[in-house]
Short mmCIF file of C-alpha atoms in Angstrom, two decimals:
data_model
loop_
_atom_site.label_atom_id
_atom_site.label_comp_id
_atom_site.label_asym_id
_atom_site.label_seq_id
_atom_site.Cartn_x
_atom_site.Cartn_y
_atom_site.Cartn_z
CA MET A 130 -13.63 -24.79 1.02
CA MET A 131 -11.71 -21.53 1.09
CA SER A 132 -13.26 -18.56 -0.60
CA LEU A 133 -11.52 -15.80 -2.59
CA SER A 134 -14.55 -13.38 -3.06
CA SER A 135 -14.00 -10.07 -4.30
CA THR A 136 -15.33 -8.38 -1.18
CA VAL A 137 -13.19 -10.41 1.29
CA VAL A 138 -10.00 -9.59 -0.59
CA VAL A 139 -10.91 -5.87 -0.62
CA LYS A 140 -12.04 -5.74 3.08
CA LYS A 141 -8.86 -7.54 4.10
CA TYR A 142 -6.77 -5.30 1.95
CA LEU A 143 -8.28 -2.22 3.26
CA ILE A 144 -8.44 -3.22 6.81
CA TYR A 145 -4.57 -4.39 6.90
CA SER A 146 -3.51 -1.42 5.01
CA ALA A 147 -5.14 0.87 7.58
CA ILE A 148 -3.56 -1.08 10.25
CA VAL A 149 -0.15 -0.77 8.77
CA LEU A 150 -0.45 2.92 8.09
CA MET A 151 -1.91 3.82 11.49
CA SER A 152 0.94 1.77 13.14
CA THR A 153 3.52 3.22 11.20
CA ALA A 154 1.85 6.89 11.70
CA VAL A 155 1.95 6.34 15.43
CA ILE A 156 5.54 5.12 15.59
CA VAL A 157 6.78 7.90 13.24
CA TYR A 158 4.70 10.55 15.05
CA VAL A 159 6.13 9.47 18.61
CA THR A 160 9.61 9.38 17.17
CA LEU A 161 9.48 12.76 15.38
CA ARG A 162 7.38 14.53 18.12
CA TYR A 163 9.56 13.45 21.29
CA CYS A 164 12.87 12.37 19.93
CA TYR A 165 13.14 14.93 17.09
CA PRO A 166 10.77 17.85 17.96
CA LEU A 167 12.45 20.21 15.47
CA HIS A 168 11.69 17.90 12.72
CA TYR A 169 8.07 17.62 13.13
CA PHE A 170 5.98 19.31 10.63
CA SER A 171 2.29 20.27 10.28
CA SER A 172 1.48 18.36 7.15
CA PHE A 173 2.63 14.95 8.59
CA PRO A 174 -1.01 13.62 8.99
CA TRP A 175 -1.52 13.91 5.34
CA ILE A 176 1.14 11.33 4.49
CA PRO A 177 -0.62 8.31 5.66
CA VAL A 178 -3.97 9.57 4.22
CA LEU A 179 -2.29 10.11 0.75
CA PHE A 180 -1.05 6.48 0.81
CA TYR A 181 -4.45 5.03 1.81
CA VAL A 182 -6.33 6.88 -0.83
CA TYR A 183 -3.82 5.64 -3.37
CA GLY A 184 -4.33 2.01 -2.03
CA VAL A 185 -7.99 2.29 -2.09
CA GLY A 186 -7.67 3.32 -6.02
CA PHE A 187 -5.31 0.37 -6.50
CA ILE A 188 -7.50 -2.19 -4.88
CA GLY A 189 -10.31 -1.03 -7.07
CA ILE A 190 -8.29 -1.39 -10.23
CA PHE A 191 -6.98 -4.81 -9.01
CA GLU A 192 -10.55 -6.02 -8.49
CA LYS A 193 -11.81 -4.80 -11.86
CA VAL A 194 -8.89 -6.75 -13.64
CA ARG A 195 -9.45 -9.77 -11.32
CA GLN A 196 -13.25 -9.62 -12.02
CA ALA A 197 -12.54 -9.40 -15.97
CA GLY A 198 -10.88 -12.73 -15.57
CA LYS A 199 -7.37 -11.93 -16.18
CA LYS A 200 -5.10 -14.85 -14.87
CA ASP A 201 -1.80 -12.63 -14.51
CA LEU A 202 -2.21 -10.36 -11.61
CA LEU A 203 1.31 -10.22 -10.90
CA ILE A 204 1.71 -7.69 -13.71
CA VAL A 205 -1.07 -5.46 -12.25
CA TYR A 206 0.84 -5.61 -8.96
CA LEU A 207 4.24 -4.75 -10.43
CA GLY A 208 2.46 -2.05 -12.51
CA ASN A 209 1.24 -0.62 -9.21
CA VAL A 210 4.57 -0.72 -7.71
CA VAL A 211 5.94 1.33 -10.67
CA ALA A 212 3.05 3.71 -10.86
CA ARG A 213 3.30 4.41 -7.10
CA PHE A 214 7.02 5.02 -7.22
CA ILE A 215 6.32 7.58 -10.07
CA PHE A 216 3.32 9.04 -8.38
CA PHE A 217 5.32 9.67 -5.02
CA LEU A 218 8.40 10.61 -6.97
CA CYS A 219 6.49 13.50 -8.63
CA ILE A 220 5.28 14.45 -5.16
CA TRP A 221 8.92 14.32 -3.72
CA VAL A 222 10.30 16.36 -6.33
CA GLY A 223 7.57 18.96 -6.22
CA ILE A 224 8.05 19.37 -2.25
CA MET A 225 11.87 19.46 -2.81
CA LEU A 226 11.28 22.42 -5.30
CA SER A 227 9.28 24.34 -2.78
CA GLU A 228 10.54 26.71 -0.25
CA SER A 229 9.22 24.78 2.63
CA MET A 230 11.39 24.61 5.96
CA HIS A 231 10.56 20.91 6.31
CA ARG A 232 10.75 19.71 2.85
CA ILE A 233 13.64 17.11 3.55
CA ASP A 234 11.52 15.96 6.63
CA PHE A 235 8.44 15.56 4.54
CA VAL A 236 10.42 13.42 1.84
CA LEU A 237 12.19 11.26 4.43
CA THR A 238 9.11 10.59 6.36
CA SER A 239 7.11 9.60 3.28
CA CYS A 240 9.88 7.44 2.22
CA VAL A 241 9.49 5.60 5.49
CA PHE A 242 5.84 5.04 4.83
CA TYR A 243 6.50 4.16 0.99
CA PHE A 244 8.77 1.35 2.23
CA PHE A 245 6.46 0.04 4.84
CA ILE A 246 3.40 0.01 2.35
CA VAL A 247 5.54 -1.56 -0.46
CA ILE A 248 6.53 -4.52 1.93
CA PHE A 249 2.94 -4.80 3.34
CA GLU A 250 1.61 -5.12 -0.34
CA THR A 251 4.20 -7.57 -1.25
CA LEU A 252 3.46 -9.82 1.56
CA PHE A 253 -0.38 -9.31 1.06
CA PHE A 254 -0.29 -10.24 -2.66
CA VAL A 255 2.09 -13.07 -2.28
CA SER A 256 -0.24 -14.46 0.45
CA TYR A 257 -3.25 -13.94 -1.93
CA GLU A 258 -1.51 -15.75 -4.95
CA ARG A 259 -0.75 -18.63 -2.59
CA ARG A 260 -4.46 -18.82 -1.44
CA LYS A 261 -5.67 -18.68 -5.03
CA ARG A 262 -3.35 -21.41 -5.90
CA ARG A 263 -4.35 -23.45 -3.08
CA VAL A 264 -8.11 -23.06 -3.96
CA ASN A 265 -7.37 -23.87 -7.56
CA ASN A 266 -5.62 -27.28 -6.50
CA GLN A 267 -8.46 -28.10 -4.25
CA LYS A 268 -10.95 -27.62 -7.18
CA ILE A 269 -8.74 -29.73 -9.41
CA LYS A 270 -8.62 -32.43 -6.72
CA GLU A 271 -12.37 -32.30 -6.21
CA ASN A 272 -13.07 -32.58 -10.02
CA GLU A 273 -11.05 -35.85 -10.30
#
């Protein structure tokens, strides 16, 4: 029988999130460094770190809600998407108001990371919901 224990979900999320962010970072780094060297900026390595730290906080909140027995985790996921957008929008506006030479490069690069992480989280939580539904259906069949 499949297991959807809390530690398995958290570990999978953190590992897959790290893989997605690292692979995106390598692709964007190579593109910026070698194809557009004038657009590379020194704060580039902080972008994936910022997204990963936000993801760690989110998966902690997700697990607390899940352990509390809430059934509708879709609301938590959608709330995360909105909160993430507002959080990074504030960062983007703050960067754009600064006098940094690479502010547009920072915003565009972080937008690339934002879209990749939103796509990853959507696929991750859709697969999570499918597994949860499959486990619930198996439990119902076993009880019959």
